């Protein structure tokens, strides 16, 4: 095989790059060559940024989005309407909604979506934390913004059902997203 002709460190680099989402063998191969063509200072900066992100970024104690402190910038922002919570699956969904710059409430990141086939039930998601947040704070509306996938829809239906008991207005994010797409 041709890969055996490359140095072991190069093969290892390709294998590690292939582990990234959306990176197949060809892209990993091109990225590896690109990385090797860069100045060592650029590569050190990239490596340091990766290590720093891994060590400094944590989950917000309130909404479970990405934060560099106990609270993320959105939860710490006093101008946000804390009585409106937008429920999303992952931190990347928060950033997608924030790009629009229209939503003025706060978020709650579930950490995934219901998927019995993958062993993800309600207890694996941060649904209990959402319910506790609603009970402890004056929340008037919960917007369910899960992805329009089978698991996202199942999660939305489940949340709507259990949130009825909380006496809070529950709405679903309008979906102009094709079925099976992501936010």
Short mmCIF file of N, CA and C in Angstrom, two decimals:
data_model
loop_
_atom_site.label_atom_id
_atom_site.label_comp_id
_atom_site.label_asym_id
_atom_site.label_seq_id
_atom_site.Cartn_x
_atom_site.Cartn_y
_atom_site.Cartn_z
N UNK A 1 0.83 -1.18 0.00
CA UNK A 1 0.00 0.00 0.00
C UNK A 1 0.89 1.25 0.00
N UNK A 2 0.43 2.28 -0.69
CA UNK A 2 1.23 3.49 -0.85
C UNK A 2 1.48 4.22 0.47
N UNK A 3 0.55 4.14 1.42
CA UNK A 3 0.71 4.83 2.70
C UNK A 3 1.93 4.34 3.44
N UNK A 4 2.31 3.06 3.25
CA UNK A 4 3.48 2.51 3.93
C UNK A 4 4.77 3.19 3.50
N UNK A 5 4.73 3.89 2.38
CA UNK A 5 5.93 4.58 1.89
C UNK A 5 6.12 5.94 2.55
N UNK A 6 5.11 6.43 3.26
CA UNK A 6 5.22 7.71 3.96
C UNK A 6 5.80 7.48 5.35
N UNK A 7 6.46 8.51 5.89
CA UNK A 7 6.97 8.39 7.26
C UNK A 7 5.82 8.12 8.24
N UNK A 8 6.13 7.41 9.31
CA UNK A 8 5.11 7.03 10.28
C UNK A 8 4.41 8.26 10.87
N UNK A 9 5.15 9.32 11.15
CA UNK A 9 4.55 10.54 11.73
C UNK A 9 3.53 11.14 10.78
N UNK A 10 3.80 11.07 9.48
CA UNK A 10 2.88 11.59 8.47
C UNK A 10 1.62 10.73 8.43
N UNK A 11 1.79 9.43 8.48
CA UNK A 11 0.63 8.51 8.48
C UNK A 11 -0.21 8.74 9.73
N UNK A 12 0.44 8.94 10.86
CA UNK A 12 -0.28 9.19 12.11
C UNK A 12 -1.07 10.49 12.02
N UNK A 13 -0.45 11.52 11.44
CA UNK A 13 -1.14 12.80 11.26
C UNK A 13 -2.39 12.62 10.41
N UNK A 14 -2.29 11.89 9.33
CA UNK A 14 -3.44 11.63 8.45
C UNK A 14 -4.53 10.89 9.23
N UNK A 15 -4.14 9.87 9.97
CA UNK A 15 -5.12 9.09 10.75
C UNK A 15 -5.84 9.97 11.76
N UNK A 16 -5.14 10.86 12.43
CA UNK A 16 -5.76 11.76 13.42
C UNK A 16 -6.68 12.76 12.73
N UNK A 17 -6.28 13.28 11.58
CA UNK A 17 -7.12 14.23 10.85
C UNK A 17 -8.41 13.57 10.35
N UNK A 18 -8.33 12.30 9.99
CA UNK A 18 -9.51 11.57 9.52
C UNK A 18 -10.56 11.40 10.61
N UNK A 19 -10.18 11.55 11.85
CA UNK A 19 -11.11 11.42 12.97
C UNK A 19 -11.99 12.65 13.12
N UNK A 20 -11.63 13.75 12.47
CA UNK A 20 -12.43 14.97 12.54
C UNK A 20 -13.68 14.80 11.68
N UNK A 21 -14.81 15.39 12.10
CA UNK A 21 -16.05 15.23 11.32
C UNK A 21 -15.92 15.86 9.93
N UNK A 22 -16.37 15.12 8.94
CA UNK A 22 -16.36 15.62 7.57
C UNK A 22 -15.02 15.49 6.88
N UNK A 23 -14.05 14.90 7.53
CA UNK A 23 -12.70 14.76 6.94
C UNK A 23 -12.49 13.29 6.56
N UNK A 24 -12.47 13.08 5.26
CA UNK A 24 -12.20 11.74 4.75
C UNK A 24 -10.72 11.58 4.46
N UNK A 25 -10.32 10.43 3.90
CA UNK A 25 -8.90 10.16 3.62
C UNK A 25 -8.25 11.20 2.70
N UNK A 26 -8.93 11.59 1.65
CA UNK A 26 -8.32 12.56 0.71
C UNK A 26 -8.12 13.92 1.35
N UNK A 27 -9.11 14.40 2.06
CA UNK A 27 -8.99 15.70 2.72
C UNK A 27 -7.92 15.64 3.80
N UNK A 28 -7.86 14.55 4.55
CA UNK A 28 -6.84 14.39 5.58
C UNK A 28 -5.44 14.42 4.95
N UNK A 29 -5.31 13.78 3.82
CA UNK A 29 -4.05 13.74 3.08
C UNK A 29 -3.64 15.15 2.66
N UNK A 30 -4.59 15.91 2.10
CA UNK A 30 -4.30 17.29 1.67
C UNK A 30 -3.98 18.18 2.86
N UNK A 31 -4.74 18.04 3.95
CA UNK A 31 -4.47 18.84 5.14
C UNK A 31 -3.10 18.52 5.73
N UNK A 32 -2.72 17.26 5.73
CA UNK A 32 -1.41 16.86 6.26
C UNK A 32 -0.30 17.52 5.45
N UNK A 33 -0.41 17.50 4.13
CA UNK A 33 0.59 18.16 3.30
C UNK A 33 0.59 19.67 3.53
N UNK A 34 -0.59 20.26 3.70
CA UNK A 34 -0.68 21.69 3.97
C UNK A 34 0.01 22.03 5.29
N UNK A 35 -0.27 21.24 6.32
CA UNK A 35 0.32 21.48 7.63
C UNK A 35 1.84 21.41 7.55
N UNK A 36 2.35 20.43 6.84
CA UNK A 36 3.80 20.28 6.72
C UNK A 36 4.44 21.42 5.91
N UNK A 37 3.66 22.08 5.08
CA UNK A 37 4.20 23.18 4.28
C UNK A 37 4.25 24.51 5.04
N UNK A 38 3.60 24.56 6.20
CA UNK A 38 3.53 25.80 6.99
C UNK A 38 4.79 25.97 7.84
N UNK A 39 5.03 27.21 8.21
CA UNK A 39 6.13 27.51 9.14
C UNK A 39 5.86 26.83 10.48
N UNK A 40 6.89 26.47 11.18
CA UNK A 40 6.73 25.81 12.47
C UNK A 40 5.97 26.69 13.46
N UNK A 41 6.16 28.00 13.38
CA UNK A 41 5.44 28.90 14.30
C UNK A 41 3.93 28.84 14.09
N UNK A 42 3.50 28.69 12.83
CA UNK A 42 2.07 28.56 12.55
C UNK A 42 1.51 27.26 13.11
N UNK A 43 2.28 26.21 12.99
CA UNK A 43 1.83 24.90 13.49
C UNK A 43 1.78 24.92 15.01
N UNK A 44 2.77 25.56 15.64
CA UNK A 44 2.75 25.68 17.10
C UNK A 44 1.55 26.48 17.56
N UNK A 45 1.22 27.55 16.83
CA UNK A 45 0.04 28.36 17.18
C UNK A 45 -1.23 27.54 17.10
N UNK A 46 -1.34 26.72 16.05
CA UNK A 46 -2.52 25.85 15.89
C UNK A 46 -2.59 24.85 17.03
N UNK A 47 -1.47 24.22 17.33
CA UNK A 47 -1.45 23.22 18.40
C UNK A 47 -1.78 23.87 19.75
N UNK A 48 -1.24 25.05 20.00
CA UNK A 48 -1.52 25.76 21.25
C UNK A 48 -3.00 26.17 21.33
N UNK A 49 -3.57 26.60 20.21
CA UNK A 49 -4.99 26.98 20.20
C UNK A 49 -5.87 25.77 20.50
N UNK A 50 -5.52 24.62 19.95
CA UNK A 50 -6.29 23.40 20.23
C UNK A 50 -6.20 23.02 21.70
N UNK A 51 -5.00 23.03 22.24
CA UNK A 51 -4.82 22.66 23.65
C UNK A 51 -5.49 23.68 24.58
N UNK A 52 -5.37 24.96 24.24
CA UNK A 52 -5.99 26.00 25.07
C UNK A 52 -7.51 25.87 25.06
N UNK A 53 -8.08 25.64 23.87
CA UNK A 53 -9.53 25.48 23.76
C UNK A 53 -9.99 24.30 24.60
N UNK A 54 -9.27 23.21 24.53
CA UNK A 54 -9.66 22.01 25.28
C UNK A 54 -9.56 22.23 26.78
N UNK A 55 -8.54 22.98 27.23
CA UNK A 55 -8.36 23.15 28.67
C UNK A 55 -9.20 24.29 29.24
N UNK A 56 -9.51 25.32 28.46
CA UNK A 56 -10.19 26.50 28.99
C UNK A 56 -11.69 26.54 28.74
N UNK A 57 -12.16 25.89 27.71
CA UNK A 57 -13.58 25.96 27.40
C UNK A 57 -14.32 24.89 28.18
N UNK A 58 -15.40 25.32 28.82
CA UNK A 58 -16.23 24.41 29.62
C UNK A 58 -17.68 24.67 29.27
N UNK A 59 -18.55 23.98 29.93
CA UNK A 59 -19.98 24.20 29.72
C UNK A 59 -20.50 25.19 30.74
N UNK A 60 -21.35 26.10 30.29
CA UNK A 60 -22.01 27.07 31.15
C UNK A 60 -22.83 26.32 32.20
N UNK A 61 -22.76 26.76 33.44
CA UNK A 61 -23.48 26.05 34.52
C UNK A 61 -24.99 26.24 34.43
N UNK A 62 -25.45 27.24 33.66
CA UNK A 62 -26.88 27.48 33.52
C UNK A 62 -27.47 26.83 32.27
N UNK A 63 -26.86 27.10 31.12
CA UNK A 63 -27.47 26.66 29.86
C UNK A 63 -26.74 25.51 29.17
N UNK A 64 -25.49 25.23 29.58
CA UNK A 64 -24.68 24.14 29.04
C UNK A 64 -24.15 24.42 27.64
N UNK A 65 -24.09 25.70 27.27
CA UNK A 65 -23.40 26.08 26.04
C UNK A 65 -21.93 26.26 26.38
N UNK A 66 -21.12 26.63 25.39
CA UNK A 66 -19.70 26.81 25.62
C UNK A 66 -19.43 28.09 26.40
N UNK A 67 -18.49 28.00 27.33
CA UNK A 67 -18.16 29.16 28.17
C UNK A 67 -16.68 29.10 28.54
N UNK A 68 -16.15 30.26 28.89
CA UNK A 68 -14.79 30.29 29.42
C UNK A 68 -14.81 30.70 30.90
N UNK A 69 -16.00 30.81 31.45
CA UNK A 69 -16.21 31.13 32.86
C UNK A 69 -17.37 30.25 33.33
N UNK A 70 -17.85 30.47 34.54
CA UNK A 70 -18.98 29.67 35.03
C UNK A 70 -20.22 29.86 34.18
N UNK A 71 -20.42 31.11 33.72
CA UNK A 71 -21.56 31.42 32.85
C UNK A 71 -21.03 31.80 31.47
N UNK A 72 -21.80 31.44 30.45
CA UNK A 72 -21.44 31.86 29.10
C UNK A 72 -21.79 33.35 28.95
N UNK A 73 -21.33 33.96 27.88
CA UNK A 73 -21.57 35.38 27.65
C UNK A 73 -23.06 35.70 27.55
N UNK A 74 -23.85 34.78 27.01
CA UNK A 74 -25.29 35.02 26.85
C UNK A 74 -25.98 35.01 28.21
N UNK A 75 -25.70 34.01 29.03
CA UNK A 75 -26.33 33.94 30.36
C UNK A 75 -25.88 35.08 31.26
N UNK A 76 -24.66 35.56 31.07
CA UNK A 76 -24.14 36.66 31.88
C UNK A 76 -24.66 38.03 31.43
N UNK A 77 -25.22 38.09 30.24
CA UNK A 77 -25.70 39.35 29.67
C UNK A 77 -27.02 39.74 30.34
N UNK A 78 -26.99 40.82 31.10
CA UNK A 78 -28.19 41.28 31.84
C UNK A 78 -29.30 41.78 30.91
N UNK A 79 -28.96 42.12 29.66
CA UNK A 79 -29.99 42.63 28.75
C UNK A 79 -30.81 41.51 28.10
N UNK A 80 -30.39 40.26 28.28
CA UNK A 80 -31.14 39.14 27.70
C UNK A 80 -32.39 38.87 28.52
N UNK A 81 -33.47 38.45 27.82
CA UNK A 81 -34.74 38.14 28.48
C UNK A 81 -34.68 36.70 29.00
N UNK A 82 -34.47 36.56 30.29
CA UNK A 82 -34.30 35.24 30.89
C UNK A 82 -35.62 34.50 31.08
N UNK A 83 -36.73 35.15 30.73
CA UNK A 83 -38.03 34.49 30.85
C UNK A 83 -38.37 33.71 29.58
N UNK A 84 -37.51 33.81 28.56
CA UNK A 84 -37.71 33.05 27.32
C UNK A 84 -36.48 32.16 27.12
N UNK A 85 -36.72 30.86 27.08
CA UNK A 85 -35.64 29.89 26.91
C UNK A 85 -35.81 29.17 25.58
N UNK A 86 -34.77 29.19 24.78
CA UNK A 86 -34.74 28.45 23.51
C UNK A 86 -33.96 27.16 23.75
N UNK A 87 -34.61 26.03 23.56
CA UNK A 87 -33.99 24.72 23.80
C UNK A 87 -33.41 24.19 22.49
N UNK A 88 -32.11 23.89 22.51
CA UNK A 88 -31.42 23.36 21.34
C UNK A 88 -30.70 22.06 21.70
N UNK A 89 -30.25 21.37 20.69
CA UNK A 89 -29.57 20.10 20.93
C UNK A 89 -28.12 20.27 21.35
N UNK A 90 -27.38 21.10 20.63
CA UNK A 90 -25.94 21.22 20.84
C UNK A 90 -25.50 22.67 20.89
N UNK A 91 -24.32 22.96 21.47
CA UNK A 91 -23.82 24.34 21.49
C UNK A 91 -23.72 24.98 20.10
N UNK A 92 -23.43 24.19 19.09
CA UNK A 92 -23.32 24.75 17.73
C UNK A 92 -24.66 25.35 17.29
N UNK A 93 -25.77 24.84 17.80
CA UNK A 93 -27.09 25.37 17.45
C UNK A 93 -27.29 26.76 18.06
N UNK A 94 -26.72 27.00 19.23
CA UNK A 94 -26.79 28.34 19.84
C UNK A 94 -26.12 29.34 18.91
N UNK A 95 -24.94 28.99 18.43
CA UNK A 95 -24.19 29.90 17.56
C UNK A 95 -24.92 30.13 16.24
N UNK A 96 -25.58 29.11 15.73
CA UNK A 96 -26.34 29.26 14.48
C UNK A 96 -27.49 30.26 14.66
N UNK A 97 -28.20 30.16 15.77
CA UNK A 97 -29.32 31.07 16.03
C UNK A 97 -28.80 32.47 16.34
N UNK A 98 -27.71 32.57 17.06
CA UNK A 98 -27.13 33.87 17.41
C UNK A 98 -26.65 34.64 16.18
N UNK A 99 -26.27 33.94 15.13
CA UNK A 99 -25.82 34.60 13.89
C UNK A 99 -26.91 35.51 13.32
N UNK A 100 -28.16 35.15 13.51
CA UNK A 100 -29.29 35.91 12.99
C UNK A 100 -29.47 37.23 13.76
N UNK A 101 -29.04 37.25 15.02
CA UNK A 101 -29.11 38.43 15.90
C UNK A 101 -30.53 38.92 16.16
N UNK A 102 -31.47 38.02 16.23
CA UNK A 102 -32.86 38.38 16.48
C UNK A 102 -33.37 37.88 17.83
N UNK A 103 -32.89 36.75 18.28
CA UNK A 103 -33.37 36.16 19.52
C UNK A 103 -32.73 36.88 20.70
N UNK A 104 -33.55 37.32 21.64
CA UNK A 104 -33.07 38.10 22.79
C UNK A 104 -33.21 37.35 24.11
N UNK A 105 -33.63 36.10 24.04
CA UNK A 105 -33.77 35.31 25.26
C UNK A 105 -32.48 34.57 25.58
N UNK A 106 -32.61 33.48 26.33
CA UNK A 106 -31.47 32.66 26.70
C UNK A 106 -31.67 31.24 26.14
N UNK A 107 -30.70 30.39 26.34
CA UNK A 107 -30.73 29.06 25.74
C UNK A 107 -30.63 27.97 26.81
N UNK A 108 -30.97 26.76 26.37
CA UNK A 108 -30.73 25.56 27.16
C UNK A 108 -30.29 24.48 26.17
N UNK A 109 -29.09 23.96 26.36
CA UNK A 109 -28.51 22.96 25.48
C UNK A 109 -28.74 21.58 26.09
N UNK A 110 -29.46 20.74 25.36
CA UNK A 110 -29.80 19.40 25.86
C UNK A 110 -28.61 18.44 25.86
N UNK A 111 -27.70 18.63 24.93
CA UNK A 111 -26.58 17.70 24.81
C UNK A 111 -26.89 16.54 23.89
N UNK A 112 -27.84 16.73 22.99
CA UNK A 112 -28.21 15.70 22.03
C UNK A 112 -29.70 15.65 21.82
N UNK A 113 -30.15 14.55 21.25
CA UNK A 113 -31.57 14.33 20.99
C UNK A 113 -31.91 12.88 21.33
N UNK A 114 -33.17 12.65 21.62
CA UNK A 114 -33.62 11.29 21.93
C UNK A 114 -33.32 10.36 20.76
N UNK A 115 -32.73 9.23 21.06
CA UNK A 115 -32.41 8.24 20.03
C UNK A 115 -32.29 6.88 20.71
N UNK A 116 -33.43 6.21 20.90
CA UNK A 116 -33.40 4.92 21.59
C UNK A 116 -32.45 3.91 20.94
N UNK A 117 -32.33 3.96 19.64
CA UNK A 117 -31.45 3.01 18.95
C UNK A 117 -29.99 3.22 19.33
N UNK A 118 -29.65 4.48 19.70
CA UNK A 118 -28.28 4.80 20.13
C UNK A 118 -28.16 4.80 21.66
N UNK A 119 -29.22 4.40 22.34
CA UNK A 119 -29.20 4.36 23.79
C UNK A 119 -29.32 5.73 24.45
N UNK A 120 -29.88 6.70 23.73
CA UNK A 120 -30.05 8.05 24.30
C UNK A 120 -31.51 8.26 24.64
N UNK A 121 -31.79 8.20 25.92
CA UNK A 121 -33.14 8.43 26.44
C UNK A 121 -33.18 9.77 27.16
N UNK A 122 -34.31 10.12 27.74
CA UNK A 122 -34.45 11.40 28.44
C UNK A 122 -33.41 11.60 29.55
N UNK A 123 -33.01 10.53 30.20
CA UNK A 123 -32.06 10.65 31.30
C UNK A 123 -30.64 10.95 30.82
N UNK A 124 -30.34 10.75 29.55
CA UNK A 124 -29.02 11.09 29.02
C UNK A 124 -28.95 12.55 28.56
N UNK A 125 -30.09 13.20 28.48
CA UNK A 125 -30.14 14.60 28.06
C UNK A 125 -30.32 15.49 29.29
N UNK A 126 -30.16 16.77 29.11
CA UNK A 126 -30.28 17.72 30.23
C UNK A 126 -31.72 18.24 30.37
N UNK A 127 -32.65 17.32 30.35
CA UNK A 127 -34.06 17.67 30.48
C UNK A 127 -34.39 17.98 31.93
N UNK A 128 -33.84 17.22 32.85
CA UNK A 128 -34.06 17.48 34.27
C UNK A 128 -33.57 18.87 34.67
N UNK A 129 -32.44 19.25 34.13
CA UNK A 129 -31.89 20.59 34.40
C UNK A 129 -32.79 21.68 33.84
N UNK A 130 -33.39 21.42 32.68
CA UNK A 130 -34.33 22.38 32.08
C UNK A 130 -35.55 22.53 32.98
N UNK A 131 -36.11 21.42 33.44
CA UNK A 131 -37.28 21.48 34.31
C UNK A 131 -36.97 22.21 35.62
N UNK A 132 -35.81 21.95 36.18
CA UNK A 132 -35.39 22.63 37.40
C UNK A 132 -35.25 24.13 37.16
N UNK A 133 -34.68 24.49 36.03
CA UNK A 133 -34.51 25.90 35.67
C UNK A 133 -35.87 26.61 35.56
N UNK A 134 -36.83 25.92 34.97
CA UNK A 134 -38.17 26.49 34.82
C UNK A 134 -38.86 26.63 36.18
N UNK A 135 -38.68 25.64 37.05
CA UNK A 135 -39.30 25.70 38.38
C UNK A 135 -38.69 26.81 39.25
N UNK A 136 -37.40 27.06 39.10
CA UNK A 136 -36.70 28.01 39.96
C UNK A 136 -36.71 29.45 39.45
N UNK A 137 -37.08 29.66 38.20
CA UNK A 137 -37.02 30.99 37.61
C UNK A 137 -38.35 31.34 36.96
N UNK A 138 -38.67 32.63 36.87
CA UNK A 138 -39.91 33.03 36.21
C UNK A 138 -39.78 32.92 34.69
N UNK A 139 -40.12 31.75 34.15
CA UNK A 139 -40.04 31.50 32.71
C UNK A 139 -41.45 31.56 32.14
N UNK A 140 -41.63 32.38 31.10
CA UNK A 140 -42.96 32.48 30.49
C UNK A 140 -43.08 31.70 29.18
N UNK A 141 -41.94 31.44 28.52
CA UNK A 141 -42.01 30.72 27.24
C UNK A 141 -40.77 29.86 27.04
N UNK A 142 -41.00 28.67 26.50
CA UNK A 142 -39.91 27.78 26.08
C UNK A 142 -40.09 27.54 24.59
N UNK A 143 -39.07 27.87 23.83
CA UNK A 143 -39.08 27.65 22.38
C UNK A 143 -38.25 26.40 22.11
N UNK A 144 -38.87 25.42 21.51
CA UNK A 144 -38.17 24.18 21.18
C UNK A 144 -37.57 24.32 19.78
N UNK A 145 -36.24 24.28 19.73
CA UNK A 145 -35.54 24.47 18.46
C UNK A 145 -34.63 23.28 18.16
N UNK A 146 -35.19 22.08 18.30
CA UNK A 146 -34.41 20.89 17.95
C UNK A 146 -34.38 20.75 16.44
N UNK A 147 -33.42 19.99 15.95
CA UNK A 147 -33.24 19.83 14.52
C UNK A 147 -34.40 19.02 13.90
N UNK A 148 -34.71 19.31 12.64
CA UNK A 148 -35.82 18.59 11.98
C UNK A 148 -35.41 17.21 11.48
N UNK A 149 -34.92 16.40 12.40
CA UNK A 149 -34.58 15.01 12.11
C UNK A 149 -35.56 14.14 12.88
N UNK A 150 -35.52 12.86 12.67
CA UNK A 150 -36.41 11.96 13.40
C UNK A 150 -36.17 12.10 14.90
N UNK A 151 -34.91 12.08 15.31
CA UNK A 151 -34.61 12.19 16.74
C UNK A 151 -34.92 13.58 17.27
N UNK A 152 -34.69 14.63 16.47
CA UNK A 152 -35.01 15.99 16.88
C UNK A 152 -36.51 16.18 17.06
N UNK A 153 -37.29 15.62 16.14
CA UNK A 153 -38.75 15.72 16.24
C UNK A 153 -39.27 14.93 17.45
N UNK A 154 -38.70 13.75 17.67
CA UNK A 154 -39.11 12.95 18.84
C UNK A 154 -38.81 13.71 20.13
N UNK A 155 -37.66 14.37 20.16
CA UNK A 155 -37.28 15.16 21.33
C UNK A 155 -38.24 16.32 21.53
N UNK A 156 -38.61 16.99 20.45
CA UNK A 156 -39.54 18.13 20.52
C UNK A 156 -40.90 17.68 21.05
N UNK A 157 -41.39 16.57 20.56
CA UNK A 157 -42.70 16.05 21.01
C UNK A 157 -42.63 15.68 22.49
N UNK A 158 -41.56 15.02 22.89
CA UNK A 158 -41.39 14.62 24.28
C UNK A 158 -41.34 15.86 25.18
N UNK A 159 -40.54 16.86 24.79
CA UNK A 159 -40.42 18.08 25.59
C UNK A 159 -41.76 18.81 25.70
N UNK A 160 -42.47 18.92 24.58
CA UNK A 160 -43.76 19.62 24.59
C UNK A 160 -44.72 18.94 25.57
N UNK A 161 -44.67 17.63 25.60
CA UNK A 161 -45.57 16.88 26.49
C UNK A 161 -45.23 17.12 27.96
N UNK A 162 -43.95 17.06 28.31
CA UNK A 162 -43.61 17.23 29.73
C UNK A 162 -43.64 18.70 30.16
N UNK A 163 -43.47 19.62 29.21
CA UNK A 163 -43.51 21.04 29.57
C UNK A 163 -44.94 21.54 29.79
N UNK A 164 -45.93 20.82 29.27
CA UNK A 164 -47.34 21.18 29.50
C UNK A 164 -47.63 21.24 30.99
N UNK A 165 -47.03 20.33 31.73
CA UNK A 165 -47.24 20.24 33.17
C UNK A 165 -46.64 21.44 33.92
N UNK A 166 -45.72 22.15 33.28
CA UNK A 166 -45.02 23.26 33.94
C UNK A 166 -45.77 24.59 33.82
N UNK A 167 -46.86 24.59 33.13
CA UNK A 167 -47.67 25.80 32.95
C UNK A 167 -46.84 26.94 32.36
N UNK A 168 -46.14 26.61 31.28
CA UNK A 168 -45.32 27.57 30.56
C UNK A 168 -45.70 27.47 29.08
N UNK A 169 -45.70 28.59 28.38
CA UNK A 169 -46.02 28.58 26.96
C UNK A 169 -44.91 27.84 26.21
N UNK A 170 -45.31 26.88 25.37
CA UNK A 170 -44.34 26.10 24.61
C UNK A 170 -44.59 26.35 23.13
N UNK A 171 -43.53 26.76 22.43
CA UNK A 171 -43.62 26.97 20.99
C UNK A 171 -42.52 26.18 20.31
N UNK A 172 -42.72 25.93 19.04
CA UNK A 172 -41.74 25.19 18.23
C UNK A 172 -41.18 26.14 17.20
N UNK A 173 -39.88 26.15 17.06
CA UNK A 173 -39.23 26.98 16.06
C UNK A 173 -39.76 26.61 14.68
N UNK A 174 -40.17 27.61 13.91
CA UNK A 174 -40.65 27.33 12.55
C UNK A 174 -39.51 26.70 11.77
N UNK A 175 -39.85 25.75 10.94
CA UNK A 175 -38.81 25.01 10.24
C UNK A 175 -38.88 25.24 8.75
N UNK A 176 -37.98 26.09 8.27
CA UNK A 176 -37.81 26.24 6.83
C UNK A 176 -36.65 25.37 6.40
N UNK A 177 -36.24 24.51 7.34
CA UNK A 177 -35.11 23.61 7.11
C UNK A 177 -35.67 22.30 6.57
N UNK A 178 -35.05 21.75 5.53
CA UNK A 178 -35.57 20.50 4.99
C UNK A 178 -35.45 19.37 6.02
N UNK A 179 -36.41 18.47 5.97
CA UNK A 179 -36.42 17.33 6.87
C UNK A 179 -35.09 16.59 6.74
N UNK A 180 -34.47 16.33 7.87
CA UNK A 180 -33.19 15.64 7.87
C UNK A 180 -32.02 16.59 7.91
N UNK A 181 -32.27 17.92 7.83
CA UNK A 181 -31.19 18.90 7.87
C UNK A 181 -30.87 19.29 9.30
N UNK A 182 -29.86 20.14 9.46
CA UNK A 182 -29.46 20.66 10.77
C UNK A 182 -29.62 22.16 10.78
N UNK A 183 -29.70 22.72 12.00
CA UNK A 183 -29.81 24.17 12.15
C UNK A 183 -28.52 24.80 11.68
#
